[in-house]
XYZ file of C-alpha atoms in Angstrom:
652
model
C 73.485 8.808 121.211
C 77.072 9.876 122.509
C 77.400 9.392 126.284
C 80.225 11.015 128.340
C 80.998 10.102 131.557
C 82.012 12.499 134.229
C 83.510 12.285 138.107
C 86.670 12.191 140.187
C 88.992 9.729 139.858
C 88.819 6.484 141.109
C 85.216 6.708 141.492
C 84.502 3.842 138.765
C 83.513 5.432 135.890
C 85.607 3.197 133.175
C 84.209 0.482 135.491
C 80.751 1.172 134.761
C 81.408 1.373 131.381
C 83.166 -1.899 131.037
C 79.918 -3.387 132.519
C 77.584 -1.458 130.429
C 79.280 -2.192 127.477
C 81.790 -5.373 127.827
C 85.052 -3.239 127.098
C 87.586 -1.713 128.480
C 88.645 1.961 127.920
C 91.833 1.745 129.002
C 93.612 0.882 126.568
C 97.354 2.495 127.182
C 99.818 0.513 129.415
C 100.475 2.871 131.631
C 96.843 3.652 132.632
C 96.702 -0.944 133.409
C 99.824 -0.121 135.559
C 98.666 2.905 137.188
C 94.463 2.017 137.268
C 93.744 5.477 136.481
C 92.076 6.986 132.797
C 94.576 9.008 131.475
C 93.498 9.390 127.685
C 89.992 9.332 126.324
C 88.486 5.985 125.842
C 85.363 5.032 123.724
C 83.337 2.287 124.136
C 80.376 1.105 121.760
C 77.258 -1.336 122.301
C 74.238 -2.173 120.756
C 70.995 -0.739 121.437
C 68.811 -3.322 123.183
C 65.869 -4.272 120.942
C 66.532 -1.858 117.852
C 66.357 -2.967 114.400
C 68.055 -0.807 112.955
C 71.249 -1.516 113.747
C 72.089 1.340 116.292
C 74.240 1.935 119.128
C 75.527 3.690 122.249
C 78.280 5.573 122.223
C 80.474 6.062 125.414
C 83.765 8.254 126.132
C 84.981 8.044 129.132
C 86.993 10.728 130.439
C 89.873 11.327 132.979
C 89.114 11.800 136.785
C 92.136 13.314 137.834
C 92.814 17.120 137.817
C 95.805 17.193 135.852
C 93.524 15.871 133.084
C 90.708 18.181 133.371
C 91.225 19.627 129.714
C 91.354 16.160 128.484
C 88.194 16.178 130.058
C 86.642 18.859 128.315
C 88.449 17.692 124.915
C 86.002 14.824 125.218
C 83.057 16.442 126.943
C 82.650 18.808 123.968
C 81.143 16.661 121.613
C 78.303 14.839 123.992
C 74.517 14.472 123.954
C 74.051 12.691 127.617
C 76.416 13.261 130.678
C 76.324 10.085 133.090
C 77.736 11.694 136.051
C 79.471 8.934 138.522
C 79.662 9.535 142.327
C 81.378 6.849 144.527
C 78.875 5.781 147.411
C 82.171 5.679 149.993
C 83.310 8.925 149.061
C 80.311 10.553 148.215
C 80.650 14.430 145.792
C 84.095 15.251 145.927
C 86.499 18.143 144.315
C 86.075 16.784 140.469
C 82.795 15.570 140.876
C 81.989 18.995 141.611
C 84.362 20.144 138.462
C 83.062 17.824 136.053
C 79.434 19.050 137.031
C 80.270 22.620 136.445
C 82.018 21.664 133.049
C 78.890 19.631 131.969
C 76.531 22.790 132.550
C 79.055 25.137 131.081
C 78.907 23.111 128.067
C 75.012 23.525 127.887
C 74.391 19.683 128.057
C 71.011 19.431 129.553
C 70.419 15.101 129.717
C 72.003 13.360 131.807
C 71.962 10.671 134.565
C 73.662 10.148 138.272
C 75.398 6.699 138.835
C 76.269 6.486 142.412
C 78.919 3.319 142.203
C 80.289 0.760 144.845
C 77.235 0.645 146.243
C 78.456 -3.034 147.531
C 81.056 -1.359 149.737
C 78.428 0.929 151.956
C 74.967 0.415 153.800
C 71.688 1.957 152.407
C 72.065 5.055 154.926
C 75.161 6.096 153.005
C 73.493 5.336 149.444
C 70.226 7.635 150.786
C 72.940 9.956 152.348
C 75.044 10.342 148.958
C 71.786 10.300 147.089
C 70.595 13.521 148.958
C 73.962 15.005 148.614
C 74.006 14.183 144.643
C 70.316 15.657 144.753
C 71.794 19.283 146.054
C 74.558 19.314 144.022
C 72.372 18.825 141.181
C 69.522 21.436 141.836
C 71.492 24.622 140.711
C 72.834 22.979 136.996
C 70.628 21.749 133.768
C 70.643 18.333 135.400
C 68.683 18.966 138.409
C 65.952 16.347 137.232
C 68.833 13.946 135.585
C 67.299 10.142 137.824
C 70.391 8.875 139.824
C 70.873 4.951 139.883
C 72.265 3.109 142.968
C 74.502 0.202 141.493
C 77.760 -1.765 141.691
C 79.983 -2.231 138.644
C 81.429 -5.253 140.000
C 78.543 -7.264 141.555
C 76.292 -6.226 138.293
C 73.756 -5.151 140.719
C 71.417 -2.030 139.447
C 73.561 -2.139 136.145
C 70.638 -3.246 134.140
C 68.798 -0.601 135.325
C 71.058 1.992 134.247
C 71.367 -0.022 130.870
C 67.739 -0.258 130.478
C 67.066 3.842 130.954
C 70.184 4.691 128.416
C 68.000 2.269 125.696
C 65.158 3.838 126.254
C 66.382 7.502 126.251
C 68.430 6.468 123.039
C 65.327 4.985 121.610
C 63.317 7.512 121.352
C 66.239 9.983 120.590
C 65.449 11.241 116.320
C 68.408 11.766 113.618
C 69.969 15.279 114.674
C 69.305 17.419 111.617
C 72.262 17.706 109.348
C 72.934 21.517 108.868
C 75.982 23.881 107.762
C 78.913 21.791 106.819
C 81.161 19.357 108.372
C 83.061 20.345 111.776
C 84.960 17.570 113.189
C 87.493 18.080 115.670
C 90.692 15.099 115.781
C 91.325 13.791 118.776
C 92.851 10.613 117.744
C 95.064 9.650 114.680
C 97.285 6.426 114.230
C 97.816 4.193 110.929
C 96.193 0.856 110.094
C 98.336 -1.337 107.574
C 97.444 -1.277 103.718
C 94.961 1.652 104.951
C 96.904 4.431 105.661
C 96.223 7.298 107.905
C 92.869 7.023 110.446
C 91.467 10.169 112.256
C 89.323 9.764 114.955
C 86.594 12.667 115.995
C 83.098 13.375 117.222
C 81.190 15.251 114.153
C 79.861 18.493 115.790
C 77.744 19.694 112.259
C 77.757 18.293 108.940
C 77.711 15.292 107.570
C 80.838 13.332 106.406
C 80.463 10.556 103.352
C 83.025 8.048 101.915
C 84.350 9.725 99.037
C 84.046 13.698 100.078
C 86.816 15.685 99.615
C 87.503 17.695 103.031
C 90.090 19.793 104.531
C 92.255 19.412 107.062
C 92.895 22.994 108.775
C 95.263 23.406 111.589
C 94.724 26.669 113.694
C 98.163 27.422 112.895
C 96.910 28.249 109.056
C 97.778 25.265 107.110
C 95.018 23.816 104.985
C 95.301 20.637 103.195
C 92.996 18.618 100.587
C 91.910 15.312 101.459
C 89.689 12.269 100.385
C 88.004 10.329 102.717
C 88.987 6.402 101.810
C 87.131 4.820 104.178
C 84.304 5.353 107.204
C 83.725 3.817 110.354
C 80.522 5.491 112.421
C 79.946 4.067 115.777
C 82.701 1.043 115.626
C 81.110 0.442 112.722
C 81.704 0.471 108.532
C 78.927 3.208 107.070
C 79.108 5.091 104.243
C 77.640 8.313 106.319
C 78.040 10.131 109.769
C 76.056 12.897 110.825
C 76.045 15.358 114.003
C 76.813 13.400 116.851
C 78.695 10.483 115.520
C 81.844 8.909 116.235
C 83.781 8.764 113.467
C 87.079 6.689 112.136
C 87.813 8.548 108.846
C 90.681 6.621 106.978
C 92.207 9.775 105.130
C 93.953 9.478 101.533
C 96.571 11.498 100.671
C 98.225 12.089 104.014
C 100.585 10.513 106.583
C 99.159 9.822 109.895
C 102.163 11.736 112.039
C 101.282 14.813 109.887
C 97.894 15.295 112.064
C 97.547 16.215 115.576
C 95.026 16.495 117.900
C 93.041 19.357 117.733
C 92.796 19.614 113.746
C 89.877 19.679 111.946
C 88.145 18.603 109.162
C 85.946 21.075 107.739
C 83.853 20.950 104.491
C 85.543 22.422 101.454
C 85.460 26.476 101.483
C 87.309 30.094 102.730
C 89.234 28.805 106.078
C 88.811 31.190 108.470
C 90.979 30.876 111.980
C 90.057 33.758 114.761
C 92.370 35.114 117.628
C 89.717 36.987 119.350
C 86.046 35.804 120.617
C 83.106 38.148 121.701
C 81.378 35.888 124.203
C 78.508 36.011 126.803
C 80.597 34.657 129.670
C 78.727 33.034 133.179
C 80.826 32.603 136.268
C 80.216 29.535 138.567
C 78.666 30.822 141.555
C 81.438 29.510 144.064
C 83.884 31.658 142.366
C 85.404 33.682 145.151
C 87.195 36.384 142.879
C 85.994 39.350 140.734
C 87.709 38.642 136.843
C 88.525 42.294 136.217
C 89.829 43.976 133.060
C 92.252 41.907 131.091
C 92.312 39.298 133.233
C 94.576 36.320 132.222
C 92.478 32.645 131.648
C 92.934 29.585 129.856
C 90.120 29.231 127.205
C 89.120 25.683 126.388
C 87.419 25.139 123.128
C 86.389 22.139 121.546
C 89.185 19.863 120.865
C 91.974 23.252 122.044
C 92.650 25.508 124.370
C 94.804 29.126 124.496
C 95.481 31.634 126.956
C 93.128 34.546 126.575
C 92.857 38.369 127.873
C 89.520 39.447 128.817
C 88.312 42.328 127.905
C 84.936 43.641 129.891
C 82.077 45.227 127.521
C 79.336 45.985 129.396
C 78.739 46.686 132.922
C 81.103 44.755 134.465
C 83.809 46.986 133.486
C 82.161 50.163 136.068
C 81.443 47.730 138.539
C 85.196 46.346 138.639
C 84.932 43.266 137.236
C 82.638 40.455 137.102
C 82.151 38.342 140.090
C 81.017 34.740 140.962
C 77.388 33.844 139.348
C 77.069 36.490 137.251
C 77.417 37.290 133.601
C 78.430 39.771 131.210
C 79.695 40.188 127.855
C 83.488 39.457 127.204
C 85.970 39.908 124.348
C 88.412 37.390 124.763
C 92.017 38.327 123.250
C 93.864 35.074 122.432
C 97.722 33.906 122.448
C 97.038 31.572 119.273
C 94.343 31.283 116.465
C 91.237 28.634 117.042
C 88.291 27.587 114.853
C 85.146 29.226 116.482
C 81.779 29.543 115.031
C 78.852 31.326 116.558
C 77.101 29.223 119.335
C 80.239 27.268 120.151
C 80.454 26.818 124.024
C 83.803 27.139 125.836
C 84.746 27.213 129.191
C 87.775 29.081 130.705
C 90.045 27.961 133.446
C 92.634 30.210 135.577
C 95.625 30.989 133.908
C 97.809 27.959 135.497
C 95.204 25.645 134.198
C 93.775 24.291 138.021
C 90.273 25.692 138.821
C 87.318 26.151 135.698
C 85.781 29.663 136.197
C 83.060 29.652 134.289
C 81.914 29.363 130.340
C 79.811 30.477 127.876
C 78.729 30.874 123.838
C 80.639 32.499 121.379
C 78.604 35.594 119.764
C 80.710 36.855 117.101
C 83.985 34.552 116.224
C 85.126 37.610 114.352
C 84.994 40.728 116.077
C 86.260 44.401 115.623
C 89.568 45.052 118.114
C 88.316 48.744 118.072
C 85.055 50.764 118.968
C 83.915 47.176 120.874
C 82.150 48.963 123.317
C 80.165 51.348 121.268
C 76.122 51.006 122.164
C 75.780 49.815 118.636
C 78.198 47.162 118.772
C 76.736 46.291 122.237
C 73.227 45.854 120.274
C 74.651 43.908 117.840
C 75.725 41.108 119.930
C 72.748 41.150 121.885
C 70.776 40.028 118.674
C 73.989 37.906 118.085
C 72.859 36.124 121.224
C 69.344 34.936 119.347
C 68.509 30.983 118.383
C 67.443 31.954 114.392
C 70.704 32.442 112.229
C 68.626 34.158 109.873
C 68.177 36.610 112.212
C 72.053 37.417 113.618
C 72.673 37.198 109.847
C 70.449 40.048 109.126
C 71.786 42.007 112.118
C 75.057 41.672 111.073
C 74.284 42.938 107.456
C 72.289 45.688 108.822
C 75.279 46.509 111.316
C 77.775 46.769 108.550
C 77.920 50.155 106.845
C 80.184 49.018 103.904
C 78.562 45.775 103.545
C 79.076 42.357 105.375
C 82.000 39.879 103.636
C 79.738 36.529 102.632
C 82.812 34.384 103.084
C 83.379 35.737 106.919
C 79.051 35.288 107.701
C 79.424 31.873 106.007
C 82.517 31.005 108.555
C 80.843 32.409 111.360
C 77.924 30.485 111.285
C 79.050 27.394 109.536
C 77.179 27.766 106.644
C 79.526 26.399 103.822
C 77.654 22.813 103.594
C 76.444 21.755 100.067
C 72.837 22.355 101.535
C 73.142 25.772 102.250
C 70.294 27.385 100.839
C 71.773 30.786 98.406
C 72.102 33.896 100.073
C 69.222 35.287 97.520
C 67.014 32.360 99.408
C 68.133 33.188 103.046
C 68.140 37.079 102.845
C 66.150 38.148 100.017
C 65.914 42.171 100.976
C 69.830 42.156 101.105
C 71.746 43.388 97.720
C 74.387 41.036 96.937
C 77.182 41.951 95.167
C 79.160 38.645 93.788
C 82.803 40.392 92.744
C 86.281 39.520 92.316
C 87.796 38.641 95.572
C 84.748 37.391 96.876
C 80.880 38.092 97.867
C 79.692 41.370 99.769
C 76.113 41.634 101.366
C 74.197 45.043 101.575
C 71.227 45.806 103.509
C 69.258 48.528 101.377
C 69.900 51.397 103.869
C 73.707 50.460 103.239
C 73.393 50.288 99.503
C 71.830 53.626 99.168
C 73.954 55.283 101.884
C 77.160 54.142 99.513
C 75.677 55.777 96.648
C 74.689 59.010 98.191
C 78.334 59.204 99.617
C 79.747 58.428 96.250
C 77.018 61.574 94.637
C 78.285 63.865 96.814
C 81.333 63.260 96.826
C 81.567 63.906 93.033
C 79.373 66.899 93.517
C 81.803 68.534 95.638
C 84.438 67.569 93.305
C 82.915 69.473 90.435
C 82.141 72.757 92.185
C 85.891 72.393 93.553
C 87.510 71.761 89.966
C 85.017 72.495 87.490
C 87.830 71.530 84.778
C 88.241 68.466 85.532
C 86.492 65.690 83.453
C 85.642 63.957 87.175
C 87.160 61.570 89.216
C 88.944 58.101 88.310
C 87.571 54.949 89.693
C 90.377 54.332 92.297
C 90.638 57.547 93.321
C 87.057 58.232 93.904
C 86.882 54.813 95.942
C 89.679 56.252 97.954
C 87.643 59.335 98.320
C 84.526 57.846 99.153
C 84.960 54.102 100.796
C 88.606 53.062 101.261
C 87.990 49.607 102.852
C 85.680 48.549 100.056
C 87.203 45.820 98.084
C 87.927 47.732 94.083
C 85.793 45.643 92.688
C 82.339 45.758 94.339
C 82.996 49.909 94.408
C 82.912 49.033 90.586
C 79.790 47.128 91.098
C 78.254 49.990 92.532
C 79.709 53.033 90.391
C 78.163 50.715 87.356
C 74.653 50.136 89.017
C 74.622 53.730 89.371
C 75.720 53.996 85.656
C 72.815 51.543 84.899
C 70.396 53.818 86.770
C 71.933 56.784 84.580
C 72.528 58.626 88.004
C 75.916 58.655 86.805
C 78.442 58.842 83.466
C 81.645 57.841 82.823
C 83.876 59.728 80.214
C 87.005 57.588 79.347
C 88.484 57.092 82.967
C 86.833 59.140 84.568
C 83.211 58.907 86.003
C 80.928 62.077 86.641
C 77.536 63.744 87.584
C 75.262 63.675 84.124
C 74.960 67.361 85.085
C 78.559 67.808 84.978
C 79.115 68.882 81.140
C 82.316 70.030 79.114
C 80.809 71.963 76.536
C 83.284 73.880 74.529
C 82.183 77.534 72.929
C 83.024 78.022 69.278
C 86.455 79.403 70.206
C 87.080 76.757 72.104
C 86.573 74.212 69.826
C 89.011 75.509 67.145
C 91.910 75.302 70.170
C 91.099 71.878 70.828
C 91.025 70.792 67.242
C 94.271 72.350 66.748
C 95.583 70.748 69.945
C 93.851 67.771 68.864
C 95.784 66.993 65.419
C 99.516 67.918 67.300
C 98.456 64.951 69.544
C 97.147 62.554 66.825
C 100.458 63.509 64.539
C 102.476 62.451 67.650
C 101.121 59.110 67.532
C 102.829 57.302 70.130
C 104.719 59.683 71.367
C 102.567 62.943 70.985
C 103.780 65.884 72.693
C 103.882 67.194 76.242
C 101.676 70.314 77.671
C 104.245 72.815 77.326
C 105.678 71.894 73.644
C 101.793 72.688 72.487
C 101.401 75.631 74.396
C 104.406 76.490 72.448
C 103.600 75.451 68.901
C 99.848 76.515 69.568
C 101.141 80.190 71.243
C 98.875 79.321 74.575
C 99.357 79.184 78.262
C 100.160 75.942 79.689
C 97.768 76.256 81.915
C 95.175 77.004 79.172
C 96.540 73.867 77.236
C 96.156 71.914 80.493
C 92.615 73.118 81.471
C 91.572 72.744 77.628
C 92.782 69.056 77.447
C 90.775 68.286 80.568
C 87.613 69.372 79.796
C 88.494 67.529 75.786
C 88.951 64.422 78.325
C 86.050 64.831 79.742
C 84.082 63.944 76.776
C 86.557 61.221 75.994
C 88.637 62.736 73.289
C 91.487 62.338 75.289
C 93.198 59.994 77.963
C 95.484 61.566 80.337
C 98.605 59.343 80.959
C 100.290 60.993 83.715
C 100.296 64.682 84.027
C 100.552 66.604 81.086
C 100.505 63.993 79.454
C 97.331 62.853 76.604
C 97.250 60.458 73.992
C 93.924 61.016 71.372
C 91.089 58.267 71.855
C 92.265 56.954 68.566
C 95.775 56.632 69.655
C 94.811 54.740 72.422
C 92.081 52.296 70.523
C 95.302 50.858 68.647
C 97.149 50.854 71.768
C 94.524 48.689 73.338
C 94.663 46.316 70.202
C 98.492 46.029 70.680
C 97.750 44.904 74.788
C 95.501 42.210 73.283
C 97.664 41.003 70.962
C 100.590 40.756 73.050
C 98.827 38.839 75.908
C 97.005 36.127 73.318
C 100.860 35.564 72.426
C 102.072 35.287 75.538
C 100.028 32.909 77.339
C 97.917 36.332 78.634
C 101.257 38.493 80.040
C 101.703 41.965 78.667
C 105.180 43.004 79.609
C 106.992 46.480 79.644
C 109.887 45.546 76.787
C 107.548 43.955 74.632
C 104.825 46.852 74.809
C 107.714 49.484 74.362
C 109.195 47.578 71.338
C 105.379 47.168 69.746
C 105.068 51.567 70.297
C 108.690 52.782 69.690
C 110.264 55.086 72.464
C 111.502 54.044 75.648
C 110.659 51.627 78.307
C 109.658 54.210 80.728
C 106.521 55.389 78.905
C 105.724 52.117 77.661
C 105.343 50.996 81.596
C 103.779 54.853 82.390
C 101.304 53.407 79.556
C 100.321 50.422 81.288
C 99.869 51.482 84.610
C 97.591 53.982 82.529
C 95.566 50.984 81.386
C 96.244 48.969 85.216
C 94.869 52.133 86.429
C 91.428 52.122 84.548
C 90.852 48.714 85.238
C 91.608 47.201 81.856
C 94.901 45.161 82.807
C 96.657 44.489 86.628
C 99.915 43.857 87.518
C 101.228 40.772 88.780
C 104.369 40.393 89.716
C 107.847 41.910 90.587
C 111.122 42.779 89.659
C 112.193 40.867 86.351
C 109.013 38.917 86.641
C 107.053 41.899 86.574
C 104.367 42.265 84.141
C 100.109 42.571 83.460
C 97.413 40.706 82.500
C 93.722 41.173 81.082
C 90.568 41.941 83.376
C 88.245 44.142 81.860
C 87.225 46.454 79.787
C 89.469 48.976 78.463
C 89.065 53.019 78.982
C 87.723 52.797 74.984
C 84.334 51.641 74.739
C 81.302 52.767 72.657
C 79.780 54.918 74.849
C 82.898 56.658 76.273
């Protein structure tokens, strides 16, 4: 069980720890020579009677105001609060703070010390004890048991000792789920060890041997093994939710961490620079937080400065006021790591009085329409306990599909346990693609495919001529945003269902026909063997108009509705090369990329076909264009590679 303490300064919190414990916090010079707790400090002792080798866990905090977000840095990670109040002095500006952090944070156990009891006479103790008892009554620790002791005499220690054993005692493993989250607070070197991290593990677990990375919010990822484990103040092989974790770190130097990194299990990376939150404002707040107002947002083991923007009521009513709550986007100056259910707490702007806190709903949230009534739905089912069920609201929400790798960041599920997304959501169509996974609820899968029908529909009465549309240009028709390939995915489940064809490049209604009459049949044949005779270089829409005595614009309409049914392949306008033209060109591609460790470029394409370079690269943006080879590359370095099938198939 982690225990923070909280209270103002000089009230004797690293005091009572040193007595509960046997060691002292303070470990920097300058807090000896000043006697106040500047940095966090963590102390460690055995549980009393337990055979199983466990402990308690202490971090004791700062007092003073000017270390308030140190404070919270270490407050994040706690199960138990152990609030200290000074008999002489009784609640005083921080106590109050610390509180109000504490219930912000949603930590719900807790108990009251109320210290230097030695210095006072029981009136004051009862006094303070009534005072602690009000102050209490409003926050999750209104039934927290308050202990009257003195650090220095011992007297009531053992108490205090006794309930922390007992509430530890009965406290069960914290399940392990999603994957690691572990926020550095601490990093230094140890000799013939290397670099040592220091961290409370908020999810996950963490073993000797894992690979994890090391993400700053500034973007930078790194690869790391974890050499060695320390869990407690002690060597384990394991640490799980909760713990306090050493984690000696291979492959890096110490300087090159700072605090507020984290190690995260291996996966996409995913920073955020806006938050939708359900914010609460401590009651005593004397001033309404209107639209855009400037805070400081603490989170976890960071902070930034944030611009509110109201969602819901608030907004008409002016702003939101002391004790109330409302739904918030928060705007931020610099990128965190959020994930849904995350508690923050924002301060004013310069950093001296906490405002109020909340969860974080969406880590990832639109920076337009955020006020619509749907999207005002959405986070209200955001805001329930199952992540099943904001994962299925999410999906449902998302009209061209929900990115897996975003859902999986936002709720932390990129642990090794994560159950598949067939297991977790098994209504939702999943489309596994290049560039990543994309989740469809059924009324979104459908919907796609209706929008892509009549969308061709319309294309056909509008240019009955036309063979149909090519893949990229009906995606840009039809769903822009949609990553290339999981359109594909789509246009060929529709293939599969035979609600649609594909002729060559282009894909079509099975209504839509090209038929030609008798008459028509003997142009195209003559048309036809000019283009084959050309081979590689067959000729242009006007020079067979010419040699065939036709209209361009016959020749043009003819050669469409011929590549329709896959005779030909249009290379740029006016431009076709005969199916069997292209086969060989295809078999030339191949060969060039097996012999060229898989790069296809422009000079050695154009020296394989004759002619010049220009049509040789107008040839393979042809074949980039269809899907059969991309582009990688610029300038001299330009060239393409292989991935997928090419425009000539079997059924084309």
């Amino acid at each position: 069980m982690l225990i923070g303490t909280a209270g103002h300064i000089d009230h004797g919190k690293t005091t009572l720890v040193r007595a509960l414990t046997g060691v002292d916090t303070d470990r920097l010079p300058e807090e000896k020579q000043r006697g106040i707790t500047i940095e966090l400090g963590y102390a460690y002792a055995p549980l009393a009677g337990d055979g199983e080798g466990r402990t308690l866990a202490f971090i004791d905090v700062p007092g003073h105001e000017k270390f308030v977000p140190t404070m919270l840095a270490g407050a994040s990670g706690i199960d138990f609060a152990l609030l200290v109040v000074a008999a002489d002095d009784g609640v005083m500006p921080q106590t109050r703070e610390h509180l109000a952090i504490v219930h912000l944070l949603g930590i719900g156990r807790g108990a009251v010390a109320v210290t230097k009891c030695d210095r006072v006479p029981p009136e004051r103790i009862e006094a303070v004890r009534d005072e602690v008892a009000a102050l209490l009554a409003p926050t999750r620790l209104a039934a927290a048991p308050v202990f009257a002791l003195s650090a220095q005499s011992g007297e009531g220690v053992a108490a205090l000792r006794a309930h922390l054993d007992a509430i530890a005692a009965e406290e069960g493993a914290r399940s392990v789920q999603g994957g690691l989250r572990l926020v550095v607070d601490r990093r230094f070197a140890i000799a013939g060890a290397g670099a040592v991290v220091t961290g409370t593990v908020h999810a996950g677990r963490l073993r000797v041997g894992d690979t994890v990375l090391l993400a700053r919010p500034g973007g930078e990822v790194r690869e790391l093994r974890v050499r060695g484990l320390h869990v407690n103040n002690r060597k384990a092989d394991v640490g799980g939710p909760g713990s306090r974790c050493a984690v000696n770190l291979a492959g890096i130097e110490y300087r090159d961490i700072e605090r507020g990194d984290w190690l995260l299990s291996p996966g996409p990376v995913r920073t955020t620079d806006r938050l939708d939150l359900r914010l609460h404002l401590l009651p005593e707040l004397r001033r309404k937080l209107g639209q855009w107002a400037g805070v400081t947002l603490h989170h976890a083991g960071g902070h930034a400065m944030a611009r509110l923007v109201l969602l819901d009521g608030a907004l008409e009513a002016g702003g939101l006021t002391g004790g109330s709550s409302g739904l918030v986007q928060a705007v931020l100056d610099r990128p965190l790591f959020a994930c849904c259910g995350d508690r923050i707490v924002i301060r004013d702007a310069a950093g001296r009085e906490t405002l109020g806190g909340g969860a974080v709903l969406d880590p990832f949230p639109p920076a337009r329409h955020r006020r619509r009534p749907e999207r005002l739905a959405l986070l209200a089912a955001l805001e329930h306990r199952d992540v099943d069920v904001r994962l299925r609201a999410l999906v449902d929400a998302a009209a061209l599909g929900a990115d897996a790798d975003e859902l999986a960041a936002a709720h932390n599920l990129h642990g090794t346990d994560a159950p598949s997304w067939q297991q977790r959501l098994p209504e939702v169509q999943v489309v596994a693609a290049k560039g990543g996974t994309r989740l469809f609820s059924p009324a979104a899968w459908d919907a796609l495919a209706e929008r892509i029908l009549a969308r061709l529909a319309a294309h056909h009465e509008a240019f009955a001529d036309e063979p149909g549309v090519e893949r990229e240009r009906l995606r840009r028709m039809c769903a822009p945003q949609l990553p290339p390939a999981v359109f594909l995915a789509r246009l060929e489940s529709l293939l599969a269902d035979e609600r649609l064809r594909r002729a060559g490049s282009a894909w079509h209604l099975p209504t839509h026909t090209a038929e030609l009459s008798p008459a028509e049949r003997l142009r195209a044949d003559a048309i036809l063997l000019r283009l084959a005779d050309g081979a590689f270089d067959p000729p242009w829409v006007r020079d067979l108009a010419a040699s065939c005595n036709m209209e361009e614009a016959e020749v043009r309409r003819l050669l469409r509705r011929v590549a329709m049914r896959g005779e030909v392949f249009q290379i740029v306008r006016d431009l076709f090369y005969p199916r069997a033209t292209v086969t060989q060109m295809v078999g030339i591609v191949r060969e060039l990329a097996a012999g060229n460790d898989g790069r296809i470029r422009a000079a050695g394409f154009r020296d394989r076909i004759g002619g010049g370079r220009k049509r040789a690269i107008q040839i393979l943006e042809f074949f980039d264009r269809v899907g059969f080879t991309r582009r990688v590359g610029e300038g001299s370095q330009r060239a393409h590679i292989l991935r997928g099938e090419p425009p000539v198939t079997e059924d084309t």
